[in-house]
mmCIF file of C-alpha atoms in Angstrom:
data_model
loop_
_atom_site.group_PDB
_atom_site.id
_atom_site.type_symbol
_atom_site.label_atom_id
_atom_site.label_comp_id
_atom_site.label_asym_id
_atom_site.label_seq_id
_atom_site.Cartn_x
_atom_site.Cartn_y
_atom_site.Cartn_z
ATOM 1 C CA UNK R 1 4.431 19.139 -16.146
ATOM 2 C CA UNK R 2 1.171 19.476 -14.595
ATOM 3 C CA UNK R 3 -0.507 20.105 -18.203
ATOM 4 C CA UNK R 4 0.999 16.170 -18.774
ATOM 5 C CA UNK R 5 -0.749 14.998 -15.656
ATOM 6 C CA UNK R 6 -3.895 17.084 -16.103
ATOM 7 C CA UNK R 7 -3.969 15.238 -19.983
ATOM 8 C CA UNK R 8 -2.941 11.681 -18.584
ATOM 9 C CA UNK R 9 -5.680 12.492 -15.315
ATOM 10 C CA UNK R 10 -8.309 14.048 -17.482
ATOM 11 C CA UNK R 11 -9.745 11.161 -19.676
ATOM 12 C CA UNK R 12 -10.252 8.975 -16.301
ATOM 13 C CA UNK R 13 -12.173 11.720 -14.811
ATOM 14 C CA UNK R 14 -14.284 12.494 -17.932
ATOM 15 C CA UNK R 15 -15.012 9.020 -18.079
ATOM 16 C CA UNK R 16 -16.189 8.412 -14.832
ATOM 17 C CA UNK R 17 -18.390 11.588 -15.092
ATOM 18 C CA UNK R 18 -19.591 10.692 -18.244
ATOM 19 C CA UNK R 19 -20.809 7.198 -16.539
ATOM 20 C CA UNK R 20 -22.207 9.035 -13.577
ATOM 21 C CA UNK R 21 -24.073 11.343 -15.747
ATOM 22 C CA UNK R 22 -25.731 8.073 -18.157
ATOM 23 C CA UNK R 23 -26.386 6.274 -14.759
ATOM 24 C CA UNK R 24 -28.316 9.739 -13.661
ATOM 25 C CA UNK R 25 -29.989 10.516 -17.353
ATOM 26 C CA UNK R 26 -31.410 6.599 -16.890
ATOM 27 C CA UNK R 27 -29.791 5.934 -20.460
ATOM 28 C CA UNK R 28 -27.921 3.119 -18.474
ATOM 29 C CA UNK R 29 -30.058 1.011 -15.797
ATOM 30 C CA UNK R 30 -28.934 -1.598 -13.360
ATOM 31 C CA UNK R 31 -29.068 -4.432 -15.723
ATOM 32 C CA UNK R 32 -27.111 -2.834 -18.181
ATOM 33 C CA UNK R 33 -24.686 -2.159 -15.377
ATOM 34 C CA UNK R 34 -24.552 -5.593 -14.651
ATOM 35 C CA UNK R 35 -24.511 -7.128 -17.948
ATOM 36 C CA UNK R 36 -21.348 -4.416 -18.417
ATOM 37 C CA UNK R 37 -19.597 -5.462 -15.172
ATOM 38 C CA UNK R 38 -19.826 -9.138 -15.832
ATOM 39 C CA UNK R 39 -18.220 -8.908 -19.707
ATOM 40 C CA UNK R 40 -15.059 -6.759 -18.201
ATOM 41 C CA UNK R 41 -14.766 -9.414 -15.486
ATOM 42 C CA UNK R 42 -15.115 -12.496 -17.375
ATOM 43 C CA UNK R 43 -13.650 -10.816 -20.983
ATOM 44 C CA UNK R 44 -11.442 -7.691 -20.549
ATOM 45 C CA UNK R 45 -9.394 -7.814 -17.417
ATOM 46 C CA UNK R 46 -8.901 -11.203 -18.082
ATOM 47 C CA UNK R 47 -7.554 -10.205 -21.689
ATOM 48 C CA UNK R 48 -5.686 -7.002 -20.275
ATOM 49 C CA UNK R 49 -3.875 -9.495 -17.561
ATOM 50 C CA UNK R 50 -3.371 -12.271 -20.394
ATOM 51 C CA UNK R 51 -1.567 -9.851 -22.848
ATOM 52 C CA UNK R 52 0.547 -7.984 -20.029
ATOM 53 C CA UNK R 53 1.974 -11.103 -18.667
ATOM 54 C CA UNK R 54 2.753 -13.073 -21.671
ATOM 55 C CA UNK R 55 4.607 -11.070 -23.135
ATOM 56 C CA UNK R 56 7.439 -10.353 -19.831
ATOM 57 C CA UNK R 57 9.855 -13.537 -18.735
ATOM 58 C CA UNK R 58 7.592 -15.358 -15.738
ATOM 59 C CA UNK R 59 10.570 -13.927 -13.177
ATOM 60 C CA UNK R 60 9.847 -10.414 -14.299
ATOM 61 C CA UNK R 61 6.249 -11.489 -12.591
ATOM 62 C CA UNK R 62 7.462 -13.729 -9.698
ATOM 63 C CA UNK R 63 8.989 -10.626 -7.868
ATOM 64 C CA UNK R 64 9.162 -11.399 -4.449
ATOM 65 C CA UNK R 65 10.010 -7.594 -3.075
ATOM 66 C CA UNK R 66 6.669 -6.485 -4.624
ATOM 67 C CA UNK R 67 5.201 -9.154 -2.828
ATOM 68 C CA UNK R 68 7.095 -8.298 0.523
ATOM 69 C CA UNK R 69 6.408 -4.348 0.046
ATOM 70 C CA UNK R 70 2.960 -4.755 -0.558
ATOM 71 C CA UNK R 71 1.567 -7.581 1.647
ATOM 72 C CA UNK R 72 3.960 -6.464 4.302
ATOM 73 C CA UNK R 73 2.464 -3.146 3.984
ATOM 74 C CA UNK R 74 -1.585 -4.960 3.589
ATOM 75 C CA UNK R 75 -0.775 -7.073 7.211
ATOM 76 C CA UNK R 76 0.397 -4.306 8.887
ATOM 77 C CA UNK R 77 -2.652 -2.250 8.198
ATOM 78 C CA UNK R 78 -4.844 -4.760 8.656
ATOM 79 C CA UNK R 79 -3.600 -5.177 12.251
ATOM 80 C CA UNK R 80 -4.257 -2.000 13.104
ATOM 81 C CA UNK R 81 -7.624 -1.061 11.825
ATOM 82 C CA UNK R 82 -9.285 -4.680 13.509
ATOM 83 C CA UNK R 83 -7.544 -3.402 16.872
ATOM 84 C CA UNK R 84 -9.191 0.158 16.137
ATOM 85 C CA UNK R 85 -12.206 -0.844 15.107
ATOM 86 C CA UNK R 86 -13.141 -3.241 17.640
ATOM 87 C CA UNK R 87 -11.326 -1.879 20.462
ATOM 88 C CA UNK R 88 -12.080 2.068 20.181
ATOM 89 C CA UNK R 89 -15.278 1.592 17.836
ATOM 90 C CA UNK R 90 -16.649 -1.507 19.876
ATOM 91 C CA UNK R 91 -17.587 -3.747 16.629
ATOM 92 C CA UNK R 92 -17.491 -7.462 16.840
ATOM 93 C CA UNK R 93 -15.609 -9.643 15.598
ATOM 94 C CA UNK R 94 -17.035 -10.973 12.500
ATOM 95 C CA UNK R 95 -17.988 -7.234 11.991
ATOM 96 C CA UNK R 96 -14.034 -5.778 12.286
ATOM 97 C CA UNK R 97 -12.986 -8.436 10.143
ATOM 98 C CA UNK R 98 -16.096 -7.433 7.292
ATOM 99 C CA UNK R 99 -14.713 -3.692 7.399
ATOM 100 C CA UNK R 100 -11.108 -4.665 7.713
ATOM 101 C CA UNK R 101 -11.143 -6.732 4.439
ATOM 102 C CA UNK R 102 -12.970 -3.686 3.277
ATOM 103 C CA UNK R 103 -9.498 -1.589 3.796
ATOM 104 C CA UNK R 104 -7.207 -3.828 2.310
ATOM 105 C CA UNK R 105 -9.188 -4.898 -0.704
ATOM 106 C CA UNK R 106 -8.320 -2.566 -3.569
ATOM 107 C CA UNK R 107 -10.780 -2.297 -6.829
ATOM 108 C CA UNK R 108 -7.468 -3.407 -8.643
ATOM 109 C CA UNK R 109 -9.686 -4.649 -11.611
ATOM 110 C CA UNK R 110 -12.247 -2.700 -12.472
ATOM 111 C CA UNK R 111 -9.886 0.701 -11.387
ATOM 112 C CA UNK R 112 -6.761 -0.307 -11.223
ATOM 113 C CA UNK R 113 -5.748 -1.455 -14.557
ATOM 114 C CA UNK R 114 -6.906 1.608 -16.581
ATOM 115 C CA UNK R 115 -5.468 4.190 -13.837
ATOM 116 C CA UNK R 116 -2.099 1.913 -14.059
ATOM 117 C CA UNK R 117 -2.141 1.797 -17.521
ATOM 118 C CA UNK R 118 -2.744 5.288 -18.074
ATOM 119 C CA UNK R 119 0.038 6.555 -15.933
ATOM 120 C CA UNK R 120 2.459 3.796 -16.181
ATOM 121 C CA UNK R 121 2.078 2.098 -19.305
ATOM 122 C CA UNK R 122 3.418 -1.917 -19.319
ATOM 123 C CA UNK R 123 5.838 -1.206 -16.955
ATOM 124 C CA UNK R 124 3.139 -0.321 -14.833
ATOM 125 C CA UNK R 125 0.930 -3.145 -15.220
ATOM 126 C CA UNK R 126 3.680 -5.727 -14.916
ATOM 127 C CA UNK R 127 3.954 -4.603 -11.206
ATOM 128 C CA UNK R 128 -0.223 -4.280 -10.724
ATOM 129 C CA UNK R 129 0.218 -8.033 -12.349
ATOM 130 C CA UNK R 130 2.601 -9.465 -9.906
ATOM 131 C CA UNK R 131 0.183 -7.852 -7.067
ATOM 132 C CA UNK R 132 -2.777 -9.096 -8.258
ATOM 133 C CA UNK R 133 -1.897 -12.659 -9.113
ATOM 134 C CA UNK R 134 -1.855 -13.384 -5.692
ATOM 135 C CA UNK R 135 -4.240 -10.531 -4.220
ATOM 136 C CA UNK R 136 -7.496 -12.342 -4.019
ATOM 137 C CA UNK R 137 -6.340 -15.774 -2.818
ATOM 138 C CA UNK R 138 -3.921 -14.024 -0.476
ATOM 139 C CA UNK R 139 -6.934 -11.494 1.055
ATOM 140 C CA UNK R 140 -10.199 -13.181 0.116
ATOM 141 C CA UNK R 141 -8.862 -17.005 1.483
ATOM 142 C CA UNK R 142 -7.855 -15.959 4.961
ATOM 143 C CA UNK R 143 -10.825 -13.627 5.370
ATOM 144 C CA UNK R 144 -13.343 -16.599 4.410
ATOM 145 C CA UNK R 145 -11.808 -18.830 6.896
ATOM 146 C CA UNK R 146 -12.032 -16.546 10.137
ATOM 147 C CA UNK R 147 -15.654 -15.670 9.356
ATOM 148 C CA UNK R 148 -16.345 -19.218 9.027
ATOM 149 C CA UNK R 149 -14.583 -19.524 12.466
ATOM 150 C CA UNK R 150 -15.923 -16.619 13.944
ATOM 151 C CA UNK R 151 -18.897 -17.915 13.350
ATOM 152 C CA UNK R 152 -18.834 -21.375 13.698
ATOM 153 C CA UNK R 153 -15.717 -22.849 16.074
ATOM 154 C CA UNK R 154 -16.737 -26.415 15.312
ATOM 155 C CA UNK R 155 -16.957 -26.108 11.377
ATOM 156 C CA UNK R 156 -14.507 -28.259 9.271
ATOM 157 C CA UNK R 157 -11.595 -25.496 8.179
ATOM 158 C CA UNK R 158 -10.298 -28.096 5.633
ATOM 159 C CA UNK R 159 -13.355 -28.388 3.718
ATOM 160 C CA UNK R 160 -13.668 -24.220 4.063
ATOM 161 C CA UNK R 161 -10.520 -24.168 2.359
ATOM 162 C CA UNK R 162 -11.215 -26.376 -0.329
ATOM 163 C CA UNK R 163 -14.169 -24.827 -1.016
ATOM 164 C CA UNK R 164 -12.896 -21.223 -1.145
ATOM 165 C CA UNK R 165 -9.665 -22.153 -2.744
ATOM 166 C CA UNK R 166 -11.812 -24.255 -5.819
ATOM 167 C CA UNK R 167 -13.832 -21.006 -5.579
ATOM 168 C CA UNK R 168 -10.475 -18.835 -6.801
ATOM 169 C CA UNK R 169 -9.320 -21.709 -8.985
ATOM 170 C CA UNK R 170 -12.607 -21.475 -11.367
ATOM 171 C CA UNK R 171 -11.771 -17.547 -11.226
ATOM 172 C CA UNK R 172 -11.717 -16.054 -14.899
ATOM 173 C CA UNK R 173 -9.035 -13.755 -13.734
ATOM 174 C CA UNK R 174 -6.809 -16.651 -12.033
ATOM 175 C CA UNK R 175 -7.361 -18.775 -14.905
ATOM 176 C CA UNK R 176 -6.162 -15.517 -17.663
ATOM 177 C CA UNK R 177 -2.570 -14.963 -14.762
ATOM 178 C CA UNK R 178 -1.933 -18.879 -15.089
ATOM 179 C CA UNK R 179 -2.477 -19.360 -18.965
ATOM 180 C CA UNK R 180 -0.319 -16.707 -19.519
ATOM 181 C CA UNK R 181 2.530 -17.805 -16.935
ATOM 182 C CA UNK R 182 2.383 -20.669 -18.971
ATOM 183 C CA UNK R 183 2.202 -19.356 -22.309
ATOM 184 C CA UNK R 184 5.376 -17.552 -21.109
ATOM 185 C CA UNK R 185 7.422 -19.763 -19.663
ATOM 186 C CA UNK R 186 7.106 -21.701 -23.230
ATOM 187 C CA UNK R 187 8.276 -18.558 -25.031
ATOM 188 C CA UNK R 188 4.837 -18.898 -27.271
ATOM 189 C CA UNK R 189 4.338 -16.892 -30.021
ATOM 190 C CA UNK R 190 0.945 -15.939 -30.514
ATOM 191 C CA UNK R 191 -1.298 -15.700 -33.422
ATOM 192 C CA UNK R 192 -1.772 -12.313 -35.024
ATOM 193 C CA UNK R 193 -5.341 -12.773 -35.153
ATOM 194 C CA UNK R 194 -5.362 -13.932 -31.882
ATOM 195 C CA UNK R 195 -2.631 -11.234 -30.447
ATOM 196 C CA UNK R 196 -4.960 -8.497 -32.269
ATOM 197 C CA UNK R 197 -8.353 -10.036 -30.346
ATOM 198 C CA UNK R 198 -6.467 -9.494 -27.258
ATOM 199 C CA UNK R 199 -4.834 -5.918 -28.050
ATOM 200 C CA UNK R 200 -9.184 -4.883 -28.923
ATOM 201 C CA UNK R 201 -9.885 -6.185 -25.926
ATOM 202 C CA UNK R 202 -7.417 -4.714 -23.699
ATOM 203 C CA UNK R 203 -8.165 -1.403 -25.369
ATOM 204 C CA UNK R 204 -11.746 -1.576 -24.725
ATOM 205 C CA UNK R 205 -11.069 -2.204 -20.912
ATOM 206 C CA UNK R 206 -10.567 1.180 -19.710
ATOM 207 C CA UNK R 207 -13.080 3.256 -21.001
ATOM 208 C CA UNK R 208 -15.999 0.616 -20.278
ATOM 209 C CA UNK R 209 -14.704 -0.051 -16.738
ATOM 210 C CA UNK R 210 -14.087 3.399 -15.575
ATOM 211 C CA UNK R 211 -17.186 4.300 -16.932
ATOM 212 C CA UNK R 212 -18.871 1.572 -15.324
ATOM 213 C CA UNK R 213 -17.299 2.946 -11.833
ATOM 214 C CA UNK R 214 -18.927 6.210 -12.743
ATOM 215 C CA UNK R 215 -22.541 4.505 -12.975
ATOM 216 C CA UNK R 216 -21.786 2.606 -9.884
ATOM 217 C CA UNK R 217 -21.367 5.546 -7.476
ATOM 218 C CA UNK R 218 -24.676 7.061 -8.923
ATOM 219 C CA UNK R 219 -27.571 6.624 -6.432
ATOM 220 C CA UNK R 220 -25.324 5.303 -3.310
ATOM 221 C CA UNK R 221 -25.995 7.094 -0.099
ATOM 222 C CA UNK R 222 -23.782 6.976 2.987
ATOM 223 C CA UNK R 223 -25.540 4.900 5.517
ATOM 224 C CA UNK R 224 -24.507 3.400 8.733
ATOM 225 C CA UNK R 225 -21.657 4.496 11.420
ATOM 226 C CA UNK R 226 -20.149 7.131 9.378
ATOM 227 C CA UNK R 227 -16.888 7.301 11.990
ATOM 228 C CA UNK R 228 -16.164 3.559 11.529
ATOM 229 C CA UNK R 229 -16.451 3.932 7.527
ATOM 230 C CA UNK R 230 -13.980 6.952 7.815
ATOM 231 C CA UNK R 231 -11.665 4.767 9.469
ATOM 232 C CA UNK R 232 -11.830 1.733 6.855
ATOM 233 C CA UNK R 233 -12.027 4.559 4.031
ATOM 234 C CA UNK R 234 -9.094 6.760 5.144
ATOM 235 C CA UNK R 235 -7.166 3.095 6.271
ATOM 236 C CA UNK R 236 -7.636 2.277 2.621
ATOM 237 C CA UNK R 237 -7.081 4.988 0.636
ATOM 238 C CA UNK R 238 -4.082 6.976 2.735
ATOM 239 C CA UNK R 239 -2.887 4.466 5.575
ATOM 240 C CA UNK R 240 -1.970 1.634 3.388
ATOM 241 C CA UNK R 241 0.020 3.583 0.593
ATOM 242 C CA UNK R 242 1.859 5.374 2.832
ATOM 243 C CA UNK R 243 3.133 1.741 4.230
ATOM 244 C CA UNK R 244 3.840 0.746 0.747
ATOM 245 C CA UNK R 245 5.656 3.668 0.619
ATOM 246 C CA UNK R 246 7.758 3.232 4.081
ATOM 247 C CA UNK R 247 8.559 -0.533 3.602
ATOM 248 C CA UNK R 248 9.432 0.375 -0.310
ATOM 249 C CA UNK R 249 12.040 2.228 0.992
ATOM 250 C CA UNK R 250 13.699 0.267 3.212
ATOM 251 C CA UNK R 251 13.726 -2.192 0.577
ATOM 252 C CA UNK R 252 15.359 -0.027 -1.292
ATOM 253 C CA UNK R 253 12.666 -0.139 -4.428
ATOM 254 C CA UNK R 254 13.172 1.646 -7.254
ATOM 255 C CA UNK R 255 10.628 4.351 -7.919
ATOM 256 C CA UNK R 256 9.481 2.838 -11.435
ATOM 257 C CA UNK R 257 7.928 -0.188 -9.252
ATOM 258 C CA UNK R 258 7.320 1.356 -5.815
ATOM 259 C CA UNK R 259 5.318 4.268 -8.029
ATOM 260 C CA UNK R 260 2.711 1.662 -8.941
ATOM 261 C CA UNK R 261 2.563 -0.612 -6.202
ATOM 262 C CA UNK R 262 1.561 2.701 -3.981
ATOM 263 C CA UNK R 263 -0.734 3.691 -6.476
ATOM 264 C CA UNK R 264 -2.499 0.482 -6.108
ATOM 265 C CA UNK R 265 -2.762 0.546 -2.612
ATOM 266 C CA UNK R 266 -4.379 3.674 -2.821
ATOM 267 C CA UNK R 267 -7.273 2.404 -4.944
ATOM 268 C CA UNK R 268 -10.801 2.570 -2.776
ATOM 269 C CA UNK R 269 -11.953 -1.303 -2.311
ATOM 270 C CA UNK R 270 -13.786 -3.375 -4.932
ATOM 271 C CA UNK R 271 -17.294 -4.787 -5.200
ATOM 272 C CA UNK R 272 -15.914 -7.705 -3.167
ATOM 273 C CA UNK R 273 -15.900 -6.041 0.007
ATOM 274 C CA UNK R 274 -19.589 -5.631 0.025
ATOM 275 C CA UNK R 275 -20.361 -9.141 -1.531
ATOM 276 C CA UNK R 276 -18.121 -10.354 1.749
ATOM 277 C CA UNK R 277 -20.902 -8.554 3.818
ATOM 278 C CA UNK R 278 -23.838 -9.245 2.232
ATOM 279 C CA UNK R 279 -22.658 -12.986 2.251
ATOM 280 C CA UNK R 280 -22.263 -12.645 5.678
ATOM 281 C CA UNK R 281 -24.565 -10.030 6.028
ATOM 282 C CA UNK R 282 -22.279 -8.523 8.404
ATOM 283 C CA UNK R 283 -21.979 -4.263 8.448
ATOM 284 C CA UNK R 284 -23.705 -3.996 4.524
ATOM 285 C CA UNK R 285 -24.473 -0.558 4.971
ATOM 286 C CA UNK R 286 -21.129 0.345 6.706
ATOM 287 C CA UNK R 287 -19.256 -1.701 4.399
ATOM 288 C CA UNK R 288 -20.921 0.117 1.317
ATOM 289 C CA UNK R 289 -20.537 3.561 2.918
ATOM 290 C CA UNK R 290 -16.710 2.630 3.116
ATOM 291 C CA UNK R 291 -16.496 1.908 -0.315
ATOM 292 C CA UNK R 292 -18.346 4.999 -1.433
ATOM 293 C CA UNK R 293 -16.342 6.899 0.608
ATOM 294 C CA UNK R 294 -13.060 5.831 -0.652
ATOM 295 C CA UNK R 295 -13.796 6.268 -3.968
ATOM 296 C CA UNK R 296 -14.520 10.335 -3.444
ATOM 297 C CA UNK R 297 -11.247 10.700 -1.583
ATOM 298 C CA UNK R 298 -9.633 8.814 -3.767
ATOM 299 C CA UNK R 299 -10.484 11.558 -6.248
ATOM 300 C CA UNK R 300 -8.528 13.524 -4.634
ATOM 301 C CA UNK R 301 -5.741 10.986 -3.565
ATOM 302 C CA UNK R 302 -4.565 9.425 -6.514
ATOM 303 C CA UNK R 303 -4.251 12.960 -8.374
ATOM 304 C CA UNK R 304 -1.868 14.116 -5.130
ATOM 305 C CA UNK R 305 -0.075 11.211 -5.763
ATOM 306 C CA UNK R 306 0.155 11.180 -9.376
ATOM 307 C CA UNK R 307 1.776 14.832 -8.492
ATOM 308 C CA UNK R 308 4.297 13.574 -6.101
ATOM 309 C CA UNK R 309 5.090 10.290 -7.784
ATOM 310 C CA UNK R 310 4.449 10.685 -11.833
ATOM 311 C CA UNK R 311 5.591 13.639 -12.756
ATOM 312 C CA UNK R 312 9.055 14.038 -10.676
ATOM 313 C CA UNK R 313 10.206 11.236 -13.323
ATOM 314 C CA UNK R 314 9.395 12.494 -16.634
#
């Protein structure tokens, strides 16, 4: 058994180390990076996402005790790290809410789907799916509108919403979940040529974005209140899972959907969460120390949990 996880495990690990070590060799700069990050956002995850959900009935997707399990489990945690962190660690405000976001927002893209895929298969991603269709406009929309209020009480909050919701609207990753709800709601039948394009491109997705990971942690340095970015990190990476986990259960979720869904929760948070702070610039450097943090413990996280959750049902 652990020879099957250590084979399923392996590849991501090799791949981020193999990113790391281009990143560090300078055979891959920061506009490379970029260029990278940009085609898996705007080409691969979108294709991945496309492929996955047109191909499952639309209420396979629209599965509201996901949505309960993991968003009741996201609320809950987000509750208690903005008490923690502004009460015991004394931030502000607009600073709790920065770092907050920062441990609820999981890198479901970029790390997610290849992690997901590897361990899970379709199954898998069919449940990372129903998460994600609604995981930026349910985390990034509400955390746009109390920094705008936090910051400015007299602001309009109708045209903040507009804005942030034509923002997620124009998304290439909201704009792959609804083609495909629609392409299968209408029982389409795809192309080959086109179903192949898609099948390259979700292939290619892993590889380049775990890679890409790899390249990203190369050169980051842990800067800022290291206790408050332990919090958001260890919030993230253990706290929220483990609530997936709790409210799974009394939900009675079986362990082919509940695997995943805790899986994803303990993902370290995306690019977003520092893009929220540098918008705002509002804790950057403890925001990107949270991040960077997460990711190393989640090194040793998601193996633990691969352990405890993968193999018990092969």
């Amino acid at each position: 058994m652990i020879s099957s996880l250590i084979d399923q495990l392996g590849p991501i690990f090799l791949l981020v180390g193999a990113g790391y070590v281009l990143a560090w060799r300078g055979l891959i700069g920061a506009s490379a990076i970029q260029g990278l990050t940009k085609m898996t956002f705007w080409a691969l995850i979108p294709a991945t996402l496309f492929q996955t959900i047109s191909s499952n009935r639309v209420a396979e997707l629209f599965n509201l005790n996901i949505w309960v399990c993991y968003y009741g489990a996201v609320i809950s945690a987000a509750l208690i790290v903005f008490v923690v962190l502004t009460r015991w660690q004394k931030n502000n405000r607009a600073e709790g809410i920065v770092l907050t976001f920062g441990a609820i927002f999981s890198n479901i893209g970029m790390l997610g789907i290849p992690v997901i895929d590897i361990l899970y298969g379709h199954d898998g991603l069919l449940v990372l799916a129903t998460i994600l269709c609604i995981h930026a406009l349910s985390l990034l929309t509400p955390t746009i509108l109390l920094m705008e209020w936090s910051r400015n009480t007299k602001g309009n909050p109708s045209a903040v919403l507009a804005n942030t919701l034509r923002a997620q609207i124009c998304n290439p990753i909201i704009i792959a979940i609804l083609s495909a709800i629609a392409v299968a709601s209408f029982d389409v039948r795809m192309p080959v040529v086109v179903d192949t394009f898609f099948t390259m491109l979700k292939q290619a997705m892993p590889p380049i974005a775990l890679m890409l990971i790899g390249a990203g942690i190369y050169g980051q340095k842990l800067r800022g209140n290291m206790t408050t970015s332990m919090i958001a990190a260890t919030a993230k990476v253990c706290l929220l899972p483990a609530l997936v986990f709790t409210i799974g259960l009394a939900l009675d979720m079986p362990s082919k959907i509940m695997g995943p869904a805790i899986m994803v929760a303990a993902l370290p948070p995306g690019v977003n969460s520092v893009l929220m702070a540098a918008s705002y610039d509002t804790a950057r450097e403890r925001t990107a120390t949270t991040m960077l943090v997460a990711t190393l413990m989640s090194i040793v996280v998601i193996p633990l949990l691969a352990i405890l959750l993968v193999l018990p049902g092969e």
